[in-house]
Amino acid sequence: MVDNQTAQNEERKKIILSGIQPTGTITLGNYLGAVKNWQIMQSEFDSIFFIADMHALTVRREPSEFRQTSLNFFAQFLACGLDPERAIMYFQSHVHQHAELQWILNCNTYVGEASRMTQFKDKSAKHADNINMGLMDYPVLMAADILLFQSDLVPVGVDQKQHLELTRDIAIRFNNRYGETFKVPDGYIPKTGAKICSLQEPTAKMSKSDPDPNAGVSITDDEGTIVRRFKRAVTDSGNEICVREDKPGITNLINIYAAIENKSVEDVEKEFSGQGYGTFKIAVGESVAAKFKPIREEYIKYLADKQYIAQVAKDGAEKAARLAERTLRKVKKKVGFVAF
């Protein structure tokens, strides 16, 4: 016979955590690579989603613009179907435990580990005039984000795998020194998802911060803008619509269409066999535009109701803080802080 405690453990949903920096708007790449899957996750897991506004400070921001962009992102979360009844949503800067745990983890992380991070090297090269401590310390804050909630799973892209490994190393080191404290998280690979590349440089990831407006589309773009940008998408030599290593442009468009329409790559290749690139690019653009139209309409509605956004964010921060404080209190006791 299974005892009650075992039954409770089996019934407990795993905790999954993910955050996104409020820079630009949620692109097609963000949507298909992350946010679309979050809608599924909030039913399968105890889900925590946050606006990573503290992480975003590693690059200089104009305060009023940064504040508005952060609010816009929260409205986009809601418009994409994230449900505050099924998931915790909040602004990272509203939960002070993130920064408190980061400091303690800093004291258990080696400089060599942080300086070896590929993203630190890349960002330092891009922002040579602003190589701040935040750029190096970014992965430790990410570790605090994850470990604070005893997260079981963390959705990670290729560029974040190294950071997750560091998080695991920090957790194991802390546990070995102070006793079992943190759950060691695993990476999560969604059941569906695709790597979406730039429409102008199909060997590079679609980025929110790309200076070329034609390189991507966002969930807030209107139908005309979306179709126009797909018409201008870079393709390859020849006219065969198929996935091949030497055809990154058309492969990217096939992946986009397949993900939006929930079709296999093979089905897309058959559907457009014998048709030209021009016809296919318009079809992809119209498909994306149709998907994003109701999201854009919801976004406009939520953005007009700042009181609702504030209430959801406040409630989410309170829930997150309660969970975070459990871990932080345990950590403070383990390291020897005085508590009354």
Short mmCIF file of the C-alpha atoms (twelve columns), coordinates in Angstrom:
data_MODEL
# 
_entry.id   MODEL 
# 
loop_
_atom_site.group_PDB 
_atom_site.id 
_atom_site.type_symbol 
_atom_site.label_atom_id 
_atom_site.label_alt_id 
_atom_site.label_comp_id 
_atom_site.label_asym_id 
_atom_site.label_seq_id 
_atom_site.Cartn_x 
_atom_site.Cartn_y 
_atom_site.Cartn_z 
_atom_site.pdbx_PDB_model_num 
ATOM 1   C CA . MET A 1   0.000  0.000  0.000   1 
ATOM 2   C CA . VAL A 2   1.292  3.470  -0.919  1 
ATOM 3   C CA . ASP A 3   1.493  5.758  2.125   1 
ATOM 4   C CA . ASN A 4   0.024  9.271  2.065   1 
ATOM 5   C CA . GLN A 5   3.408  11.031 1.821   1 
ATOM 6   C CA . THR A 6   4.432  8.954  -1.198  1 
ATOM 7   C CA . ALA A 7   1.091  9.636  -2.847  1 
ATOM 8   C CA . GLN A 8   1.501  13.375 -2.252  1 
ATOM 9   C CA . ASN A 9   4.998  13.322 -3.756  1 
ATOM 10  C CA . GLU A 10  3.711  11.473 -6.815  1 
ATOM 11  C CA . GLU A 11  0.848  13.943 -7.232  1 
ATOM 12  C CA . ARG A 12  3.068  17.013 -6.866  1 
ATOM 13  C CA . LYS A 13  3.621  18.734 -10.158 1 
ATOM 14  C CA . LYS A 14  7.183  19.555 -11.067 1 
ATOM 15  C CA . ILE A 15  8.188  23.205 -10.828 1 
ATOM 16  C CA . ILE A 16  9.274  24.843 -14.068 1 
ATOM 17  C CA . LEU A 17  10.730 28.357 -14.234 1 
ATOM 18  C CA . SER A 18  11.455 30.636 -17.147 1 
ATOM 19  C CA . GLY A 19  12.155 34.344 -17.610 1 
ATOM 20  C CA . ILE A 20  12.537 36.698 -20.537 1 
ATOM 21  C CA . GLN A 21  14.297 40.051 -20.745 1 
ATOM 22  C CA . PRO A 22  12.028 43.006 -21.593 1 
ATOM 23  C CA . THR A 23  13.935 44.247 -24.619 1 
ATOM 24  C CA . GLY A 24  12.095 45.127 -27.809 1 
ATOM 25  C CA . THR A 25  8.977  42.979 -28.184 1 
ATOM 26  C CA . ILE A 26  8.299  39.244 -28.167 1 
ATOM 27  C CA . THR A 27  9.449  38.084 -31.577 1 
ATOM 28  C CA . LEU A 28  8.258  35.160 -33.638 1 
ATOM 29  C CA . GLY A 29  11.415 33.380 -32.457 1 
ATOM 30  C CA . ASN A 30  10.576 34.033 -28.781 1 
ATOM 31  C CA . TYR A 31  6.998  32.940 -29.349 1 
ATOM 32  C CA . LEU A 32  7.738  29.646 -31.109 1 
ATOM 33  C CA . GLY A 33  10.858 28.881 -29.096 1 
ATOM 34  C CA . ALA A 34  9.492  29.695 -25.646 1 
ATOM 35  C CA . VAL A 35  6.182  31.472 -25.060 1 
ATOM 36  C CA . LYS A 36  4.012  29.102 -27.108 1 
ATOM 37  C CA . ASN A 37  5.353  26.234 -25.017 1 
ATOM 38  C CA . TRP A 38  4.680  28.149 -21.793 1 
ATOM 39  C CA . GLN A 39  0.954  27.863 -22.546 1 
ATOM 40  C CA . ILE A 40  1.337  24.072 -22.466 1 
ATOM 41  C CA . MET A 41  3.642  24.107 -19.441 1 
ATOM 42  C CA . GLN A 42  1.211  26.007 -17.226 1 
ATOM 43  C CA . SER A 43  -1.150 23.027 -17.428 1 
ATOM 44  C CA . GLU A 44  1.495  20.340 -16.954 1 
ATOM 45  C CA . PHE A 45  3.695  21.985 -14.300 1 
ATOM 46  C CA . ASP A 46  3.682  24.421 -11.403 1 
ATOM 47  C CA . SER A 47  4.847  27.267 -13.605 1 
ATOM 48  C CA . ILE A 48  6.731  30.435 -12.720 1 
ATOM 49  C CA . PHE A 49  7.279  33.041 -15.454 1 
ATOM 50  C CA . PHE A 50  8.955  36.375 -14.837 1 
ATOM 51  C CA . ILE A 51  10.087 39.527 -16.585 1 
ATOM 52  C CA . ALA A 52  13.869 39.454 -16.151 1 
ATOM 53  C CA . ASP A 53  14.236 43.208 -15.715 1 
ATOM 54  C CA . MET A 54  17.260 42.864 -13.380 1 
ATOM 55  C CA . HIS A 55  19.126 40.877 -16.035 1 
ATOM 56  C CA . ALA A 56  18.287 43.561 -18.602 1 
ATOM 57  C CA . LEU A 57  20.318 46.190 -16.698 1 
ATOM 58  C CA . THR A 58  23.612 44.709 -17.922 1 
ATOM 59  C CA . VAL A 59  23.048 46.952 -20.963 1 
ATOM 60  C CA . ARG A 60  22.401 50.679 -20.518 1 
ATOM 61  C CA . ARG A 61  18.701 51.520 -20.666 1 
ATOM 62  C CA . GLU A 62  16.826 54.807 -20.892 1 
ATOM 63  C CA . PRO A 63  14.697 54.616 -17.700 1 
ATOM 64  C CA . SER A 64  11.300 55.747 -18.967 1 
ATOM 65  C CA . GLU A 65  11.595 53.640 -22.122 1 
ATOM 66  C CA . PHE A 66  12.771 50.626 -20.082 1 
ATOM 67  C CA . ARG A 67  9.808  50.988 -17.713 1 
ATOM 68  C CA . GLN A 68  7.331  51.129 -20.606 1 
ATOM 69  C CA . THR A 69  8.931  48.179 -22.388 1 
ATOM 70  C CA . SER A 70  8.695  46.118 -19.205 1 
ATOM 71  C CA . LEU A 71  4.981  46.897 -18.902 1 
ATOM 72  C CA . ASN A 72  4.509  46.089 -22.590 1 
ATOM 73  C CA . PHE A 73  6.140  42.699 -22.071 1 
ATOM 74  C CA . PHE A 74  3.835  41.860 -19.193 1 
ATOM 75  C CA . ALA A 75  0.831  42.716 -21.374 1 
ATOM 76  C CA . GLN A 76  2.298  40.468 -24.077 1 
ATOM 77  C CA . PHE A 77  2.594  37.606 -21.558 1 
ATOM 78  C CA . LEU A 78  -1.131 37.896 -20.894 1 
ATOM 79  C CA . ALA A 79  -2.003 38.296 -24.572 1 
ATOM 80  C CA . CYS A 80  -0.118 35.098 -25.417 1 
ATOM 81  C CA . GLY A 81  -2.381 33.130 -23.103 1 
ATOM 82  C CA . LEU A 82  -0.417 32.961 -19.860 1 
ATOM 83  C CA . ASP A 83  -3.015 32.612 -17.132 1 
ATOM 84  C CA . PRO A 84  -2.417 34.131 -13.660 1 
ATOM 85  C CA . GLU A 85  -4.788 31.483 -12.265 1 
ATOM 86  C CA . ARG A 86  -2.487 28.706 -13.474 1 
ATOM 87  C CA . ALA A 87  0.958  30.306 -13.345 1 
ATOM 88  C CA . ILE A 88  2.880  32.785 -11.224 1 
ATOM 89  C CA . MET A 89  3.838  35.884 -13.229 1 
ATOM 90  C CA . TYR A 90  5.825  38.807 -11.861 1 
ATOM 91  C CA . PHE A 91  8.646  41.292 -12.347 1 
ATOM 92  C CA . GLN A 92  12.001 39.974 -11.112 1 
ATOM 93  C CA . SER A 93  12.834 43.313 -9.465  1 
ATOM 94  C CA . HIS A 94  9.700  43.033 -7.285  1 
ATOM 95  C CA . VAL A 95  11.052 39.966 -5.457  1 
ATOM 96  C CA . HIS A 96  14.094 41.034 -3.435  1 
ATOM 97  C CA . GLN A 97  15.058 37.442 -2.642  1 
ATOM 98  C CA . HIS A 98  16.598 37.124 -6.118  1 
ATOM 99  C CA . ALA A 99  19.315 39.647 -5.264  1 
ATOM 100 C CA . GLU A 100 19.810 38.389 -1.701  1 
ATOM 101 C CA . LEU A 101 20.390 34.812 -2.798  1 
ATOM 102 C CA . GLN A 102 22.654 35.974 -5.621  1 
ATOM 103 C CA . TRP A 103 25.075 37.531 -3.128  1 
ATOM 104 C CA . ILE A 104 25.320 34.320 -1.113  1 
ATOM 105 C CA . LEU A 105 25.818 32.299 -4.300  1 
ATOM 106 C CA . ASN A 106 28.480 34.796 -5.451  1 
ATOM 107 C CA . CYS A 107 30.459 33.786 -2.387  1 
ATOM 108 C CA . ASN A 108 30.227 30.172 -3.513  1 
ATOM 109 C CA . THR A 109 31.166 30.780 -7.152  1 
ATOM 110 C CA . TYR A 110 34.690 31.068 -8.502  1 
ATOM 111 C CA . VAL A 111 35.809 33.972 -10.686 1 
ATOM 112 C CA . GLY A 112 37.235 31.534 -13.223 1 
ATOM 113 C CA . GLU A 113 33.843 29.881 -13.651 1 
ATOM 114 C CA . ALA A 114 32.074 33.164 -14.352 1 
ATOM 115 C CA . SER A 115 34.756 34.534 -16.662 1 
ATOM 116 C CA . ARG A 116 34.726 31.367 -18.786 1 
ATOM 117 C CA . MET A 117 31.077 31.794 -19.738 1 
ATOM 118 C CA . THR A 118 30.798 32.146 -23.514 1 
ATOM 119 C CA . GLN A 119 27.998 34.692 -23.263 1 
ATOM 120 C CA . PHE A 120 30.141 36.926 -21.034 1 
ATOM 121 C CA . LYS A 121 32.864 36.922 -23.678 1 
ATOM 122 C CA . ASP A 122 30.389 37.601 -26.482 1 
ATOM 123 C CA . LYS A 123 28.585 40.421 -24.657 1 
ATOM 124 C CA . SER A 124 31.880 41.981 -23.574 1 
ATOM 125 C CA . ALA A 125 32.939 42.108 -27.222 1 
ATOM 126 C CA . LYS A 126 29.621 43.698 -28.246 1 
ATOM 127 C CA . HIS A 127 29.590 46.228 -25.386 1 
ATOM 128 C CA . ALA A 128 33.281 47.037 -25.051 1 
ATOM 129 C CA . ASP A 129 32.426 50.462 -23.601 1 
ATOM 130 C CA . ASN A 130 30.326 48.923 -20.810 1 
ATOM 131 C CA . ILE A 131 31.944 45.722 -19.508 1 
ATOM 132 C CA . ASN A 132 30.270 45.881 -16.120 1 
ATOM 133 C CA . MET A 133 30.222 43.348 -13.276 1 
ATOM 134 C CA . GLY A 134 26.636 42.487 -14.164 1 
ATOM 135 C CA . LEU A 135 27.808 40.966 -17.444 1 
ATOM 136 C CA . MET A 136 30.083 38.568 -15.563 1 
ATOM 137 C CA . ASP A 137 27.657 38.019 -12.692 1 
ATOM 138 C CA . TYR A 138 24.627 37.408 -14.941 1 
ATOM 139 C CA . PRO A 139 24.882 33.578 -14.671 1 
ATOM 140 C CA . VAL A 140 24.984 33.729 -10.853 1 
ATOM 141 C CA . LEU A 141 21.787 35.793 -10.810 1 
ATOM 142 C CA . MET A 142 20.318 33.215 -13.185 1 
ATOM 143 C CA . ALA A 143 21.368 30.496 -10.724 1 
ATOM 144 C CA . ALA A 144 19.623 32.409 -7.928  1 
ATOM 145 C CA . ASP A 145 16.475 32.720 -10.077 1 
ATOM 146 C CA . ILE A 146 16.366 28.968 -10.570 1 
ATOM 147 C CA . LEU A 147 17.465 27.700 -7.152  1 
ATOM 148 C CA . LEU A 148 15.278 30.154 -5.243  1 
ATOM 149 C CA . PHE A 149 12.158 28.219 -6.212  1 
ATOM 150 C CA . GLN A 150 13.613 24.703 -5.967  1 
ATOM 151 C CA . SER A 151 12.918 24.423 -9.690  1 
ATOM 152 C CA . ASP A 152 12.846 20.945 -11.177 1 
ATOM 153 C CA . LEU A 153 13.053 22.041 -14.791 1 
ATOM 154 C CA . VAL A 154 14.374 25.024 -16.744 1 
ATOM 155 C CA . PRO A 155 13.670 25.506 -20.473 1 
ATOM 156 C CA . VAL A 156 17.012 26.471 -21.991 1 
ATOM 157 C CA . GLY A 157 18.184 27.305 -25.467 1 
ATOM 158 C CA . VAL A 158 21.634 26.535 -26.811 1 
ATOM 159 C CA . ASP A 159 22.991 29.886 -25.567 1 
ATOM 160 C CA . GLN A 160 21.884 29.186 -21.986 1 
ATOM 161 C CA . LYS A 161 23.011 25.564 -21.550 1 
ATOM 162 C CA . GLN A 162 26.361 26.645 -20.138 1 
ATOM 163 C CA . HIS A 163 24.599 28.818 -17.547 1 
ATOM 164 C CA . LEU A 164 22.391 25.925 -16.453 1 
ATOM 165 C CA . GLU A 165 25.475 23.742 -16.002 1 
ATOM 166 C CA . LEU A 166 26.992 26.438 -13.786 1 
ATOM 167 C CA . THR A 167 23.740 26.572 -11.791 1 
ATOM 168 C CA . ARG A 168 23.943 22.831 -11.249 1 
ATOM 169 C CA . ASP A 169 27.606 23.097 -10.202 1 
ATOM 170 C CA . ILE A 170 26.810 25.866 -7.692  1 
ATOM 171 C CA . ALA A 171 23.879 23.896 -6.230  1 
ATOM 172 C CA . ILE A 172 25.935 20.721 -5.834  1 
ATOM 173 C CA . ARG A 173 28.864 22.629 -4.280  1 
ATOM 174 C CA . PHE A 174 26.554 24.398 -1.804  1 
ATOM 175 C CA . ASN A 175 24.783 21.141 -0.904  1 
ATOM 176 C CA . ASN A 176 28.095 19.369 -0.365  1 
ATOM 177 C CA . ARG A 177 29.338 22.120 1.917   1 
ATOM 178 C CA . TYR A 178 26.206 22.947 3.909   1 
ATOM 179 C CA . GLY A 179 23.972 19.895 3.510   1 
ATOM 180 C CA . GLU A 180 21.010 19.326 1.212   1 
ATOM 181 C CA . THR A 181 19.542 22.744 0.467   1 
ATOM 182 C CA . PHE A 182 18.894 23.149 -3.240  1 
ATOM 183 C CA . LYS A 183 17.212 20.923 -5.756  1 
ATOM 184 C CA . VAL A 184 19.624 20.374 -8.666  1 
ATOM 185 C CA . PRO A 185 17.610 21.394 -11.742 1 
ATOM 186 C CA . ASP A 186 17.460 19.732 -15.131 1 
ATOM 187 C CA . GLY A 187 17.119 21.345 -18.518 1 
ATOM 188 C CA . TYR A 188 13.762 21.012 -20.231 1 
ATOM 189 C CA . ILE A 189 13.355 20.367 -23.931 1 
ATOM 190 C CA . PRO A 190 9.785  21.191 -25.025 1 
ATOM 191 C CA . LYS A 191 7.782  18.601 -26.953 1 
ATOM 192 C CA . THR A 192 7.319  21.160 -29.698 1 
ATOM 193 C CA . GLY A 193 9.581  23.981 -30.713 1 
ATOM 194 C CA . ALA A 194 11.865 25.186 -33.425 1 
ATOM 195 C CA . LYS A 195 14.953 27.304 -33.685 1 
ATOM 196 C CA . ILE A 196 13.795 30.371 -35.569 1 
ATOM 197 C CA . CYS A 197 16.422 32.360 -37.423 1 
ATOM 198 C CA . SER A 198 16.637 35.894 -38.761 1 
ATOM 199 C CA . LEU A 199 14.688 36.580 -41.957 1 
ATOM 200 C CA . GLN A 200 17.681 38.532 -43.298 1 
ATOM 201 C CA . GLU A 201 20.516 36.383 -41.944 1 
ATOM 202 C CA . PRO A 202 19.114 32.839 -41.725 1 
ATOM 203 C CA . THR A 203 22.220 31.391 -40.086 1 
ATOM 204 C CA . ALA A 204 21.699 33.631 -37.008 1 
ATOM 205 C CA . LYS A 205 18.964 33.460 -34.365 1 
ATOM 206 C CA . MET A 206 16.052 35.897 -34.667 1 
ATOM 207 C CA . SER A 207 16.758 38.528 -32.029 1 
ATOM 208 C CA . LYS A 208 14.647 41.155 -30.255 1 
ATOM 209 C CA . SER A 209 17.593 43.552 -30.435 1 
ATOM 210 C CA . ASP A 210 18.440 43.133 -34.132 1 
ATOM 211 C CA . PRO A 211 18.911 46.641 -35.609 1 
ATOM 212 C CA . ASP A 212 17.475 45.523 -38.974 1 
ATOM 213 C CA . PRO A 213 13.657 45.799 -38.731 1 
ATOM 214 C CA . ASN A 214 13.263 43.341 -41.623 1 
ATOM 215 C CA . ALA A 215 15.142 40.621 -39.741 1 
ATOM 216 C CA . GLY A 216 12.136 39.533 -37.706 1 
ATOM 217 C CA . VAL A 217 8.490  40.009 -36.834 1 
ATOM 218 C CA . SER A 218 6.871  40.412 -33.439 1 
ATOM 219 C CA . ILE A 219 3.506  39.499 -31.983 1 
ATOM 220 C CA . THR A 220 2.529  43.192 -31.984 1 
ATOM 221 C CA . ASP A 221 3.133  43.758 -35.715 1 
ATOM 222 C CA . ASP A 222 0.129  44.300 -37.992 1 
ATOM 223 C CA . GLU A 223 -0.746 41.971 -40.861 1 
ATOM 224 C CA . GLY A 224 0.701  44.194 -43.587 1 
ATOM 225 C CA . THR A 225 4.051  44.554 -41.816 1 
ATOM 226 C CA . ILE A 226 4.344  40.803 -41.213 1 
ATOM 227 C CA . VAL A 227 3.548  39.802 -44.811 1 
ATOM 228 C CA . ARG A 228 5.854  42.507 -46.189 1 
ATOM 229 C CA . ARG A 229 8.800  41.300 -44.095 1 
ATOM 230 C CA . PHE A 230 8.300  37.714 -45.189 1 
ATOM 231 C CA . LYS A 231 8.200  38.827 -48.823 1 
ATOM 232 C CA . ARG A 232 11.632 40.382 -48.217 1 
ATOM 233 C CA . ALA A 233 13.009 37.292 -46.440 1 
ATOM 234 C CA . VAL A 234 16.357 36.048 -47.715 1 
ATOM 235 C CA . THR A 235 16.140 32.718 -49.532 1 
ATOM 236 C CA . ASP A 236 18.675 30.544 -51.349 1 
ATOM 237 C CA . SER A 237 19.691 29.701 -54.879 1 
ATOM 238 C CA . GLY A 238 17.374 27.391 -56.796 1 
ATOM 239 C CA . ASN A 239 13.628 27.141 -56.275 1 
ATOM 240 C CA . GLU A 240 13.083 23.824 -54.491 1 
ATOM 241 C CA . ILE A 241 11.147 24.143 -51.240 1 
ATOM 242 C CA . CYS A 242 12.910 21.648 -49.000 1 
ATOM 243 C CA . VAL A 243 14.957 21.432 -45.813 1 
ATOM 244 C CA . ARG A 244 18.646 21.139 -46.636 1 
ATOM 245 C CA . GLU A 245 21.843 22.213 -44.935 1 
ATOM 246 C CA . ASP A 246 22.846 24.317 -47.934 1 
ATOM 247 C CA . LYS A 247 19.441 26.086 -47.973 1 
ATOM 248 C CA . PRO A 248 19.285 27.912 -44.594 1 
ATOM 249 C CA . GLY A 249 16.860 30.576 -45.810 1 
ATOM 250 C CA . ILE A 250 14.136 28.284 -47.106 1 
ATOM 251 C CA . THR A 251 14.740 25.817 -44.267 1 
ATOM 252 C CA . ASN A 252 14.034 28.610 -41.767 1 
ATOM 253 C CA . LEU A 253 10.772 29.505 -43.540 1 
ATOM 254 C CA . ILE A 254 9.685  25.852 -43.629 1 
ATOM 255 C CA . ASN A 255 10.374 25.516 -39.907 1 
ATOM 256 C CA . ILE A 256 8.317  28.641 -39.215 1 
ATOM 257 C CA . TYR A 257 5.353  27.499 -41.305 1 
ATOM 258 C CA . ALA A 258 5.458  23.992 -39.817 1 
ATOM 259 C CA . ALA A 259 5.493  25.360 -36.259 1 
ATOM 260 C CA . ILE A 260 2.695  27.861 -36.842 1 
ATOM 261 C CA . GLU A 261 0.457  25.361 -38.650 1 
ATOM 262 C CA . ASN A 262 1.404  22.397 -36.399 1 
ATOM 263 C CA . LYS A 263 2.499  20.393 -39.421 1 
ATOM 264 C CA . SER A 264 5.518  18.213 -40.037 1 
ATOM 265 C CA . VAL A 265 8.346  19.475 -42.214 1 
ATOM 266 C CA . GLU A 266 7.620  16.657 -44.648 1 
ATOM 267 C CA . ASP A 267 3.984  17.751 -44.989 1 
ATOM 268 C CA . VAL A 268 5.068  21.327 -45.700 1 
ATOM 269 C CA . GLU A 269 7.516  20.168 -48.377 1 
ATOM 270 C CA . LYS A 270 4.728  18.161 -50.052 1 
ATOM 271 C CA . GLU A 271 2.198  20.996 -49.782 1 
ATOM 272 C CA . PHE A 272 4.452  23.456 -51.621 1 
ATOM 273 C CA . SER A 273 6.192  21.036 -53.985 1 
ATOM 274 C CA . GLY A 274 6.667  22.642 -57.390 1 
ATOM 275 C CA . GLN A 275 5.706  26.124 -56.166 1 
ATOM 276 C CA . GLY A 276 8.047  29.083 -56.221 1 
ATOM 277 C CA . TYR A 277 9.749  30.909 -53.350 1 
ATOM 278 C CA . GLY A 278 7.565  33.978 -53.829 1 
ATOM 279 C CA . THR A 279 4.329  32.047 -53.353 1 
ATOM 280 C CA . PHE A 280 5.731  30.226 -50.325 1 
ATOM 281 C CA . LYS A 281 6.997  33.393 -48.622 1 
ATOM 282 C CA . ILE A 282 3.563  35.013 -48.908 1 
ATOM 283 C CA . ALA A 283 1.913  31.852 -47.511 1 
ATOM 284 C CA . VAL A 284 4.239  31.837 -44.516 1 
ATOM 285 C CA . GLY A 285 3.679  35.548 -43.891 1 
ATOM 286 C CA . GLU A 286 -0.113 35.203 -44.061 1 
ATOM 287 C CA . SER A 287 -0.017 32.193 -41.719 1 
ATOM 288 C CA . VAL A 288 2.039  34.090 -39.124 1 
ATOM 289 C CA . ALA A 289 -0.158 37.195 -39.492 1 
ATOM 290 C CA . ALA A 290 -3.323 35.146 -38.906 1 
ATOM 291 C CA . LYS A 291 -1.795 33.569 -35.790 1 
ATOM 292 C CA . PHE A 292 -0.688 36.895 -34.338 1 
ATOM 293 C CA . LYS A 293 -3.835 38.922 -35.120 1 
ATOM 294 C CA . PRO A 294 -5.857 37.801 -32.044 1 
ATOM 295 C CA . ILE A 295 -2.742 38.047 -29.865 1 
ATOM 296 C CA . ARG A 296 -2.168 41.628 -31.008 1 
ATOM 297 C CA . GLU A 297 -5.811 42.481 -30.288 1 
ATOM 298 C CA . GLU A 298 -5.523 41.015 -26.765 1 
ATOM 299 C CA . TYR A 299 -2.257 42.885 -26.244 1 
ATOM 300 C CA . ILE A 300 -3.888 46.226 -27.071 1 
ATOM 301 C CA . LYS A 301 -6.725 45.417 -24.667 1 
ATOM 302 C CA . TYR A 302 -4.421 44.499 -21.772 1 
ATOM 303 C CA . LEU A 303 -2.092 47.431 -22.362 1 
ATOM 304 C CA . ALA A 304 -5.036 49.790 -21.957 1 
ATOM 305 C CA . ASP A 305 -5.807 48.292 -18.536 1 
ATOM 306 C CA . LYS A 306 -2.698 49.098 -16.506 1 
ATOM 307 C CA . GLN A 307 -4.617 48.587 -13.262 1 
ATOM 308 C CA . TYR A 308 -5.185 44.941 -14.175 1 
ATOM 309 C CA . ILE A 309 -1.515 44.461 -15.106 1 
ATOM 310 C CA . ALA A 310 -0.487 46.010 -11.785 1 
ATOM 311 C CA . GLN A 311 -2.802 43.707 -9.823  1 
ATOM 312 C CA . VAL A 312 -1.639 40.544 -11.613 1 
ATOM 313 C CA . ALA A 313 2.019  41.532 -11.182 1 
ATOM 314 C CA . LYS A 314 1.502  42.389 -7.499  1 
ATOM 315 C CA . ASP A 315 -0.302 39.115 -6.779  1 
ATOM 316 C CA . GLY A 316 2.358  37.182 -8.677  1 
ATOM 317 C CA . ALA A 317 5.199  38.885 -6.807  1 
ATOM 318 C CA . GLU A 318 3.563  38.112 -3.455  1 
ATOM 319 C CA . LYS A 319 3.191  34.430 -4.353  1 
ATOM 320 C CA . ALA A 320 6.756  34.282 -5.690  1 
ATOM 321 C CA . ALA A 321 8.134  36.013 -2.587  1 
ATOM 322 C CA . ARG A 322 6.444  33.525 -0.268  1 
ATOM 323 C CA . LEU A 323 7.993  30.594 -2.125  1 
ATOM 324 C CA . ALA A 324 11.375 32.312 -2.400  1 
ATOM 325 C CA . GLU A 325 11.504 33.196 1.285   1 
ATOM 326 C CA . ARG A 326 11.239 29.530 2.272   1 
ATOM 327 C CA . THR A 327 14.437 28.784 0.398   1 
ATOM 328 C CA . LEU A 328 16.235 31.964 1.442   1 
ATOM 329 C CA . ARG A 329 15.451 31.410 5.124   1 
ATOM 330 C CA . LYS A 330 16.913 27.907 4.884   1 
ATOM 331 C CA . VAL A 331 20.020 29.204 3.066   1 
ATOM 332 C CA . LYS A 332 20.637 31.949 5.637   1 
ATOM 333 C CA . LYS A 333 20.464 29.409 8.454   1 
ATOM 334 C CA . LYS A 334 22.835 27.049 6.624   1 
ATOM 335 C CA . VAL A 335 25.523 29.704 6.108   1 
ATOM 336 C CA . GLY A 336 25.338 30.821 9.728   1 
ATOM 337 C CA . PHE A 337 23.466 34.128 9.648   1 
ATOM 338 C CA . VAL A 338 21.945 35.160 12.974  1 
ATOM 339 C CA . ALA A 339 18.181 34.794 13.137  1 
ATOM 340 C CA . PHE A 340 15.828 35.667 15.999  1 
# 
